[in-house]
Amino acid sequence: MTLIKSISGIRGTIGGQTGDNLTPVDAVKFASAYGTFLKQQFTKDRLKVVIGRDARISGPMIHNLVVNTLIGLGIDVLDLGLSTTPTVEVAVAMEKADGGIILTASHNPKQWNALKLLNAKGEFLSGADGAEILKIAEEESFVFAEVDDLGTITYNTDYMDRHINEVLNLKLVDVESVKKRNFKVVVDGVNSSGGIVIPSLLKRMGVEVVELYCEPTGHFPHNPEPLKEHLKDICALVVKEKADFGIVVDPDVDRLAFISEDGEMFGEEYTLVAVADYVLSKTPGNTVSNMSSSRALRDITQKYNGIYEASAVGEVNVVELMKKNNAIIGGEGNGGIIYPETHYGRDALVGVALFLTHLSQQDQSVASLRASYPQYYMSKNKIELTPEIDVDLILEKMTAQYAHEEISTIDGVKIDFAEEWAHLRKSNTEPIIRIYTEAKTQKKADDLALRIIEEIKEIIK
């Protein structure tokens, strides 16, 4: 396992050696770098940072280390305790804090944890800011506060409820319409904070909730990434309970997947498509997703005469392009909904509330709703990299080979054909090239992927 340092923070596995894994020393070092960065950005005497964590087992340990490091720098901490990524983002803005840290490794397994860093808007840091924090950490240029200037801790465990209130007050969320439908929904909270906040939100909307893995013990009952192969239990329970649908979130509640009433996956890619369909039907406008996300969002946007644009992969990039193009909704194909009416961050609570409202106003089941959207199928593949493989050369040659097609080189190489596309990019976190393809049938998507892979192998020879 390795310690991954990126512009969005630091993540790694617990235990092992300093610098190789996320040890207590590394947690303190990078919390110190973040606090030092904030002190350089602001001239005021007292800074305030909001801290929250998911339920993973290492959470309390990392949480205490990070909180006390910030106090040692003379920074005041608002401690939300068990929380979600979008809740911390909302709290930073509501509290007019100077930053925030979410302690979560998102969809990674239980041995992982991370420090995800926010700016004063409650948004992920820019690339330049992230790079500056890594530089400060490398130099260890920290100056800690003297005893009379230590920071303070304030505890607030109400923010998940406040977050729910914010969501329910959105103009496009119609609680009364949802209540009339008497929905029954199964929730898989993967034994993290989503097991608290999602059932609570649903009950406020008059939904009957069947809870599965909703105890926030941090002992994930399955791989916490909400993919089909990990979700057999909820798929079976939705059918057994004769539920209207199922809801799955990851440990920090920024990714959202639905299960149709027949126990089949609605499709993570289609979470954003369905929610955008509803939002655009009420408030037409522009949309953004990353270029590895389904073309279906483009189709839906054009149906409402909006403009769709694709960003480089990464939430920061999606948000930046959304602001530039005045997008009224956006996100990522991994089930991440970004709705600026609340905040610029992926938020499963917002996604659930908007989806329920949409469904309540449709006289159809979840499965039939899914069938009403443009049908696309994806193939997700990768090629392991070795030191002698020149990735830049591969991307250059593939660009030249398909120069007659619509090409984007914003993030790797994306080749847009008339009815399908392929996206090749070097992973930021693993020594691999990712190859995503999408087409009108699964076979066509798989065949395109195989063709691209063979072409890359010819270049490597």
mmCIF file with all atom_site columns, N, CA, C and O in Angstrom, residues 305-339:
data_model
loop_
_atom_site.group_PDB
_atom_site.id
_atom_site.type_symbol
_atom_site.label_atom_id
_atom_site.label_alt_id
_atom_site.label_comp_id
_atom_site.label_asym_id
_atom_site.label_entity_id
_atom_site.label_seq_id
_atom_site.pdbx_PDB_ins_code
_atom_site.Cartn_x
_atom_site.Cartn_y
_atom_site.Cartn_z
_atom_site.occupancy
_atom_site.B_iso_or_equiv
_atom_site.pdbx_formal_charge
_atom_site.auth_seq_id
_atom_site.auth_comp_id
_atom_site.auth_asym_id
_atom_site.auth_atom_id
_atom_site.pdbx_PDB_model_num
ATOM 1   N N  . ASN A 1 305 ? -32.966 22.179 -24.594 1.00 0.00 ? 305 ASN A N  1
ATOM 2   C CA . ASN A 1 305 ? -32.298 23.307 -25.278 1.00 0.00 ? 305 ASN A CA 1
ATOM 3   C C  . ASN A 1 305 ? -31.177 23.941 -24.460 1.00 0.00 ? 305 ASN A C  1
ATOM 4   O O  . ASN A 1 305 ? -30.874 25.134 -24.611 1.00 0.00 ? 305 ASN A O  1
ATOM 5   N N  . GLY A 1 306 ? -30.557 23.144 -23.586 1.00 0.00 ? 306 GLY A N  1
ATOM 6   C CA . GLY A 1 306 ? -29.402 23.617 -22.833 1.00 0.00 ? 306 GLY A CA 1
ATOM 7   C C  . GLY A 1 306 ? -28.105 23.231 -23.520 1.00 0.00 ? 306 GLY A C  1
ATOM 8   O O  . GLY A 1 306 ? -28.096 22.510 -24.516 1.00 0.00 ? 306 GLY A O  1
ATOM 9   N N  . ILE A 1 307 ? -27.002 23.731 -22.974 1.00 0.00 ? 307 ILE A N  1
ATOM 10  C CA . ILE A 1 307 ? -25.673 23.414 -23.505 1.00 0.00 ? 307 ILE A CA 1
ATOM 11  C C  . ILE A 1 307 ? -24.953 22.510 -22.519 1.00 0.00 ? 307 ILE A C  1
ATOM 12  O O  . ILE A 1 307 ? -24.834 22.829 -21.319 1.00 0.00 ? 307 ILE A O  1
ATOM 13  N N  . TYR A 1 308 ? -24.491 21.363 -23.012 1.00 0.00 ? 308 TYR A N  1
ATOM 14  C CA . TYR A 1 308 ? -23.720 20.424 -22.193 1.00 0.00 ? 308 TYR A CA 1
ATOM 15  C C  . TYR A 1 308 ? -22.236 20.587 -22.502 1.00 0.00 ? 308 TYR A C  1
ATOM 16  O O  . TYR A 1 308 ? -21.856 20.709 -23.662 1.00 0.00 ? 308 TYR A O  1
ATOM 17  N N  . GLU A 1 309 ? -21.416 20.577 -21.446 1.00 0.00 ? 309 GLU A N  1
ATOM 18  C CA . GLU A 1 309 ? -19.962 20.579 -21.638 1.00 0.00 ? 309 GLU A CA 1
ATOM 19  C C  . GLU A 1 309 ? -19.322 19.557 -20.713 1.00 0.00 ? 309 GLU A C  1
ATOM 20  O O  . GLU A 1 309 ? -19.837 19.278 -19.622 1.00 0.00 ? 309 GLU A O  1
ATOM 21  N N  . ALA A 1 310 ? -18.183 19.022 -21.162 1.00 0.00 ? 310 ALA A N  1
ATOM 22  C CA . ALA A 1 310 ? -17.467 17.995 -20.394 1.00 0.00 ? 310 ALA A CA 1
ATOM 23  C C  . ALA A 1 310 ? -16.150 18.554 -19.868 1.00 0.00 ? 310 ALA A C  1
ATOM 24  O O  . ALA A 1 310 ? -15.406 19.207 -20.605 1.00 0.00 ? 310 ALA A O  1
ATOM 25  N N  . SER A 1 311 ? -15.877 18.286 -18.602 1.00 0.00 ? 311 SER A N  1
ATOM 26  C CA . SER A 1 311 ? -14.640 18.741 -17.970 1.00 0.00 ? 311 SER A CA 1
ATOM 27  C C  . SER A 1 311 ? -13.644 17.593 -17.865 1.00 0.00 ? 311 SER A C  1
ATOM 28  O O  . SER A 1 311 ? -13.983 16.429 -18.098 1.00 0.00 ? 311 SER A O  1
ATOM 29  N N  . ALA A 1 312 ? -12.437 17.919 -17.453 1.00 0.00 ? 312 ALA A N  1
ATOM 30  C CA . ALA A 1 312 ? -11.476 16.890 -17.061 1.00 0.00 ? 312 ALA A CA 1
ATOM 31  C C  . ALA A 1 312 ? -12.032 16.143 -15.854 1.00 0.00 ? 312 ALA A C  1
ATOM 32  O O  . ALA A 1 312 ? -12.909 16.654 -15.129 1.00 0.00 ? 312 ALA A O  1
ATOM 33  N N  . VAL A 1 313 ? -11.555 14.923 -15.634 1.00 0.00 ? 313 VAL A N  1
ATOM 34  C CA . VAL A 1 313 ? -12.017 14.122 -14.495 1.00 0.00 ? 313 VAL A CA 1
ATOM 35  C C  . VAL A 1 313 ? -11.569 14.775 -13.189 1.00 0.00 ? 313 VAL A C  1
ATOM 36  O O  . VAL A 1 313 ? -10.474 15.311 -13.084 1.00 0.00 ? 313 VAL A O  1
ATOM 37  N N  . GLY A 1 314 ? -12.440 14.733 -12.177 1.00 0.00 ? 314 GLY A N  1
ATOM 38  C CA . GLY A 1 314 ? -12.138 15.319 -10.867 1.00 0.00 ? 314 GLY A CA 1
ATOM 39  C C  . GLY A 1 314 ? -13.164 16.370 -10.497 1.00 0.00 ? 314 GLY A C  1
ATOM 40  O O  . GLY A 1 314 ? -13.528 17.218 -11.331 1.00 0.00 ? 314 GLY A O  1
ATOM 41  N N  . GLU A 1 315 ? -13.642 16.314 -9.264  1.00 0.00 ? 315 GLU A N  1
ATOM 42  C CA . GLU A 1 315 ? -14.699 17.224 -8.820  1.00 0.00 ? 315 GLU A CA 1
ATOM 43  C C  . GLU A 1 315 ? -14.309 18.694 -8.973  1.00 0.00 ? 315 GLU A C  1
ATOM 44  O O  . GLU A 1 315 ? -15.130 19.524 -9.369  1.00 0.00 ? 315 GLU A O  1
ATOM 45  N N  . VAL A 1 316 ? -13.059 19.017 -8.656  1.00 0.00 ? 316 VAL A N  1
ATOM 46  C CA . VAL A 1 316 ? -12.597 20.402 -8.778  1.00 0.00 ? 316 VAL A CA 1
ATOM 47  C C  . VAL A 1 316 ? -12.783 20.901 -10.206 1.00 0.00 ? 316 VAL A C  1
ATOM 48  O O  . VAL A 1 316 ? -13.226 22.034 -10.438 1.00 0.00 ? 316 VAL A O  1
ATOM 49  N N  . ASN A 1 317 ? -12.463 20.046 -11.172 1.00 0.00 ? 317 ASN A N  1
ATOM 50  C CA . ASN A 1 317 ? -12.571 20.431 -12.582 1.00 0.00 ? 317 ASN A CA 1
ATOM 51  C C  . ASN A 1 317 ? -14.026 20.590 -13.014 1.00 0.00 ? 317 ASN A C  1
ATOM 52  O O  . ASN A 1 317 ? -14.362 21.493 -13.784 1.00 0.00 ? 317 ASN A O  1
ATOM 53  N N  . VAL A 1 318 ? -14.895 19.701 -12.519 1.00 0.00 ? 318 VAL A N  1
ATOM 54  C CA . VAL A 1 318 ? -16.325 19.802 -12.832 1.00 0.00 ? 318 VAL A CA 1
ATOM 55  C C  . VAL A 1 318 ? -16.882 21.120 -12.302 1.00 0.00 ? 318 VAL A C  1
ATOM 56  O O  . VAL A 1 318 ? -17.574 21.857 -13.019 1.00 0.00 ? 318 VAL A O  1
ATOM 57  N N  . VAL A 1 319 ? -16.566 21.432 -11.051 1.00 0.00 ? 319 VAL A N  1
ATOM 58  C CA . VAL A 1 319 ? -17.073 22.659 -10.418 1.00 0.00 ? 319 VAL A CA 1
ATOM 59  C C  . VAL A 1 319 ? -16.579 23.905 -11.155 1.00 0.00 ? 319 VAL A C  1
ATOM 60  O O  . VAL A 1 319 ? -17.344 24.849 -11.415 1.00 0.00 ? 319 VAL A O  1
ATOM 61  N N  . GLU A 1 320 ? -15.310 23.899 -11.521 1.00 0.00 ? 320 GLU A N  1
ATOM 62  C CA . GLU A 1 320 ? -14.730 25.055 -12.231 1.00 0.00 ? 320 GLU A CA 1
ATOM 63  C C  . GLU A 1 320 ? -15.467 25.315 -13.550 1.00 0.00 ? 320 GLU A C  1
ATOM 64  O O  . GLU A 1 320 ? -15.814 26.449 -13.869 1.00 0.00 ? 320 GLU A O  1
ATOM 65  N N  . LEU A 1 321 ? -15.747 24.256 -14.302 1.00 0.00 ? 321 LEU A N  1
ATOM 66  C CA . LEU A 1 321 ? -16.443 24.417 -15.577 1.00 0.00 ? 321 LEU A CA 1
ATOM 67  C C  . LEU A 1 321 ? -17.920 24.767 -15.363 1.00 0.00 ? 321 LEU A C  1
ATOM 68  O O  . LEU A 1 321 ? -18.500 25.538 -16.149 1.00 0.00 ? 321 LEU A O  1
ATOM 69  N N  . MET A 1 322 ? -18.528 24.235 -14.303 1.00 0.00 ? 322 MET A N  1
ATOM 70  C CA . MET A 1 322 ? -19.922 24.591 -13.997 1.00 0.00 ? 322 MET A CA 1
ATOM 71  C C  . MET A 1 322 ? -20.058 26.092 -13.749 1.00 0.00 ? 322 MET A C  1
ATOM 72  O O  . MET A 1 322 ? -20.991 26.740 -14.237 1.00 0.00 ? 322 MET A O  1
ATOM 73  N N  . LYS A 1 323 ? -19.123 26.651 -13.002 1.00 0.00 ? 323 LYS A N  1
ATOM 74  C CA . LYS A 1 323 ? -19.164 28.088 -12.720 1.00 0.00 ? 323 LYS A CA 1
ATOM 75  C C  . LYS A 1 323 ? -18.967 28.897 -14.001 1.00 0.00 ? 323 LYS A C  1
ATOM 76  O O  . LYS A 1 323 ? -19.665 29.883 -14.244 1.00 0.00 ? 323 LYS A O  1
ATOM 77  N N  . LYS A 1 324 ? -18.023 28.445 -14.811 1.00 0.00 ? 324 LYS A N  1
ATOM 78  C CA . LYS A 1 324 ? -17.703 29.158 -16.048 1.00 0.00 ? 324 LYS A CA 1
ATOM 79  C C  . LYS A 1 324 ? -18.893 29.179 -17.004 1.00 0.00 ? 324 LYS A C  1
ATOM 80  O O  . LYS A 1 324 ? -19.144 30.179 -17.690 1.00 0.00 ? 324 LYS A O  1
ATOM 81  N N  . ASN A 1 325 ? -19.634 28.082 -17.056 1.00 0.00 ? 325 ASN A N  1
ATOM 82  C CA . ASN A 1 325 ? -20.734 27.949 -18.007 1.00 0.00 ? 325 ASN A CA 1
ATOM 83  C C  . ASN A 1 325 ? -22.120 28.120 -17.389 1.00 0.00 ? 325 ASN A C  1
ATOM 84  O O  . ASN A 1 325 ? -23.127 27.786 -18.005 1.00 0.00 ? 325 ASN A O  1
ATOM 85  N N  . ASN A 1 326 ? -22.138 28.622 -16.148 1.00 0.00 ? 326 ASN A N  1
ATOM 86  C CA . ASN A 1 326 ? -23.420 28.854 -15.462 1.00 0.00 ? 326 ASN A CA 1
ATOM 87  C C  . ASN A 1 326 ? -24.318 27.624 -15.487 1.00 0.00 ? 326 ASN A C  1
ATOM 88  O O  . ASN A 1 326 ? -25.527 27.717 -15.742 1.00 0.00 ? 326 ASN A O  1
ATOM 89  N N  . ALA A 1 327 ? -23.726 26.462 -15.245 1.00 0.00 ? 327 ALA A N  1
ATOM 90  C CA . ALA A 1 327 ? -24.505 25.217 -15.229 1.00 0.00 ? 327 ALA A CA 1
ATOM 91  C C  . ALA A 1 327 ? -25.420 25.200 -14.013 1.00 0.00 ? 327 ALA A C  1
ATOM 92  O O  . ALA A 1 327 ? -25.005 25.562 -12.909 1.00 0.00 ? 327 ALA A O  1
ATOM 93  N N  . ILE A 1 328 ? -26.664 24.756 -14.225 1.00 0.00 ? 328 ILE A N  1
ATOM 94  C CA . ILE A 1 328 ? -27.595 24.724 -13.101 1.00 0.00 ? 328 ILE A CA 1
ATOM 95  C C  . ILE A 1 328 ? -27.555 23.368 -12.388 1.00 0.00 ? 328 ILE A C  1
ATOM 96  O O  . ILE A 1 328 ? -28.041 23.238 -11.272 1.00 0.00 ? 328 ILE A O  1
ATOM 97  N N  . ILE A 1 329 ? -26.962 22.387 -13.026 1.00 0.00 ? 329 ILE A N  1
ATOM 98  C CA . ILE A 1 329 ? -26.715 21.104 -12.375 1.00 0.00 ? 329 ILE A CA 1
ATOM 99  C C  . ILE A 1 329 ? -25.548 20.430 -13.104 1.00 0.00 ? 329 ILE A C  1
ATOM 100 O O  . ILE A 1 329 ? -25.298 20.668 -14.280 1.00 0.00 ? 329 ILE A O  1
ATOM 101 N N  . GLY A 1 330 ? -24.824 19.612 -12.362 1.00 0.00 ? 330 GLY A N  1
ATOM 102 C CA . GLY A 1 330 ? -23.695 18.895 -12.941 1.00 0.00 ? 330 GLY A CA 1
ATOM 103 C C  . GLY A 1 330 ? -23.275 17.779 -12.011 1.00 0.00 ? 330 GLY A C  1
ATOM 104 O O  . GLY A 1 330 ? -23.983 17.454 -11.062 1.00 0.00 ? 330 GLY A O  1
ATOM 105 N N  . GLY A 1 331 ? -22.132 17.199 -12.311 1.00 0.00 ? 331 GLY A N  1
ATOM 106 C CA . GLY A 1 331 ? -21.651 16.129 -11.447 1.00 0.00 ? 331 GLY A CA 1
ATOM 107 C C  . GLY A 1 331 ? -20.787 15.141 -12.185 1.00 0.00 ? 331 GLY A C  1
ATOM 108 O O  . GLY A 1 331 ? -20.222 15.444 -13.247 1.00 0.00 ? 331 GLY A O  1
ATOM 109 N N  . GLU A 1 332 ? -20.716 13.947 -11.629 1.00 0.00 ? 332 GLU A N  1
ATOM 110 C CA . GLU A 1 332 ? -19.882 12.905 -12.200 1.00 0.00 ? 332 GLU A CA 1
ATOM 111 C C  . GLU A 1 332 ? -20.698 11.634 -12.363 1.00 0.00 ? 332 GLU A C  1
ATOM 112 O O  . GLU A 1 332 ? -21.652 11.388 -11.614 1.00 0.00 ? 332 GLU A O  1
ATOM 113 N N  . GLY A 1 333 ? -20.299 10.820 -13.338 1.00 0.00 ? 333 GLY A N  1
ATOM 114 C CA . GLY A 1 333 ? -21.029 9.599  -13.635 1.00 0.00 ? 333 GLY A CA 1
ATOM 115 C C  . GLY A 1 333 ? -20.931 8.536  -12.567 1.00 0.00 ? 333 GLY A C  1
ATOM 116 O O  . GLY A 1 333 ? -21.548 7.484  -12.673 1.00 0.00 ? 333 GLY A O  1
ATOM 117 N N  . ASN A 1 334 ? -20.171 8.802  -11.511 1.00 0.00 ? 334 ASN A N  1
ATOM 118 C CA . ASN A 1 334 ? -20.081 7.831  -10.412 1.00 0.00 ? 334 ASN A CA 1
ATOM 119 C C  . ASN A 1 334 ? -21.191 8.046  -9.384  1.00 0.00 ? 334 ASN A C  1
ATOM 120 O O  . ASN A 1 334 ? -21.106 7.568  -8.253  1.00 0.00 ? 334 ASN A O  1
ATOM 121 N N  . GLY A 1 335 ? -22.252 8.742  -9.777  1.00 0.00 ? 335 GLY A N  1
ATOM 122 C CA . GLY A 1 335 ? -23.365 8.972  -8.853  1.00 0.00 ? 335 GLY A CA 1
ATOM 123 C C  . GLY A 1 335 ? -23.214 10.238 -8.037  1.00 0.00 ? 335 GLY A C  1
ATOM 124 O O  . GLY A 1 335 ? -23.864 10.399 -7.008  1.00 0.00 ? 335 GLY A O  1
ATOM 125 N N  . GLY A 1 336 ? -22.379 11.157 -8.502  1.00 0.00 ? 336 GLY A N  1
ATOM 126 C CA . GLY A 1 336 ? -22.150 12.411 -7.780  1.00 0.00 ? 336 GLY A CA 1
ATOM 127 C C  . GLY A 1 336 ? -22.986 13.543 -8.342  1.00 0.00 ? 336 GLY A C  1
ATOM 128 O O  . GLY A 1 336 ? -22.816 13.938 -9.490  1.00 0.00 ? 336 GLY A O  1
ATOM 129 N N  . ILE A 1 337 ? -23.916 14.072 -7.540  1.00 0.00 ? 337 ILE A N  1
ATOM 130 C CA . ILE A 1 337 ? -24.805 15.171 -7.951  1.00 0.00 ? 337 ILE A CA 1
ATOM 131 C C  . ILE A 1 337 ? -24.279 16.481 -7.379  1.00 0.00 ? 337 ILE A C  1
ATOM 132 O O  . ILE A 1 337 ? -24.093 16.603 -6.163  1.00 0.00 ? 337 ILE A O  1
ATOM 133 N N  . ILE A 1 338 ? -24.051 17.466 -8.250  1.00 0.00 ? 338 ILE A N  1
ATOM 134 C CA . ILE A 1 338 ? -23.639 18.802 -7.801  1.00 0.00 ? 338 ILE A CA 1
ATOM 135 C C  . ILE A 1 338 ? -24.737 19.786 -8.212  1.00 0.00 ? 338 ILE A C  1
ATOM 136 O O  . ILE A 1 338 ? -24.976 20.006 -9.406  1.00 0.00 ? 338 ILE A O  1
ATOM 137 N N  . TYR A 1 339 ? -25.410 20.336 -7.222  1.00 0.00 ? 339 TYR A N  1
ATOM 138 C CA . TYR A 1 339 ? -26.539 21.241 -7.450  1.00 0.00 ? 339 TYR A CA 1
ATOM 139 C C  . TYR A 1 339 ? -26.231 22.576 -6.774  1.00 0.00 ? 339 TYR A C  1
ATOM 140 O O  . TYR A 1 339 ? -26.342 22.698 -5.544  1.00 0.00 ? 339 TYR A O  1
#
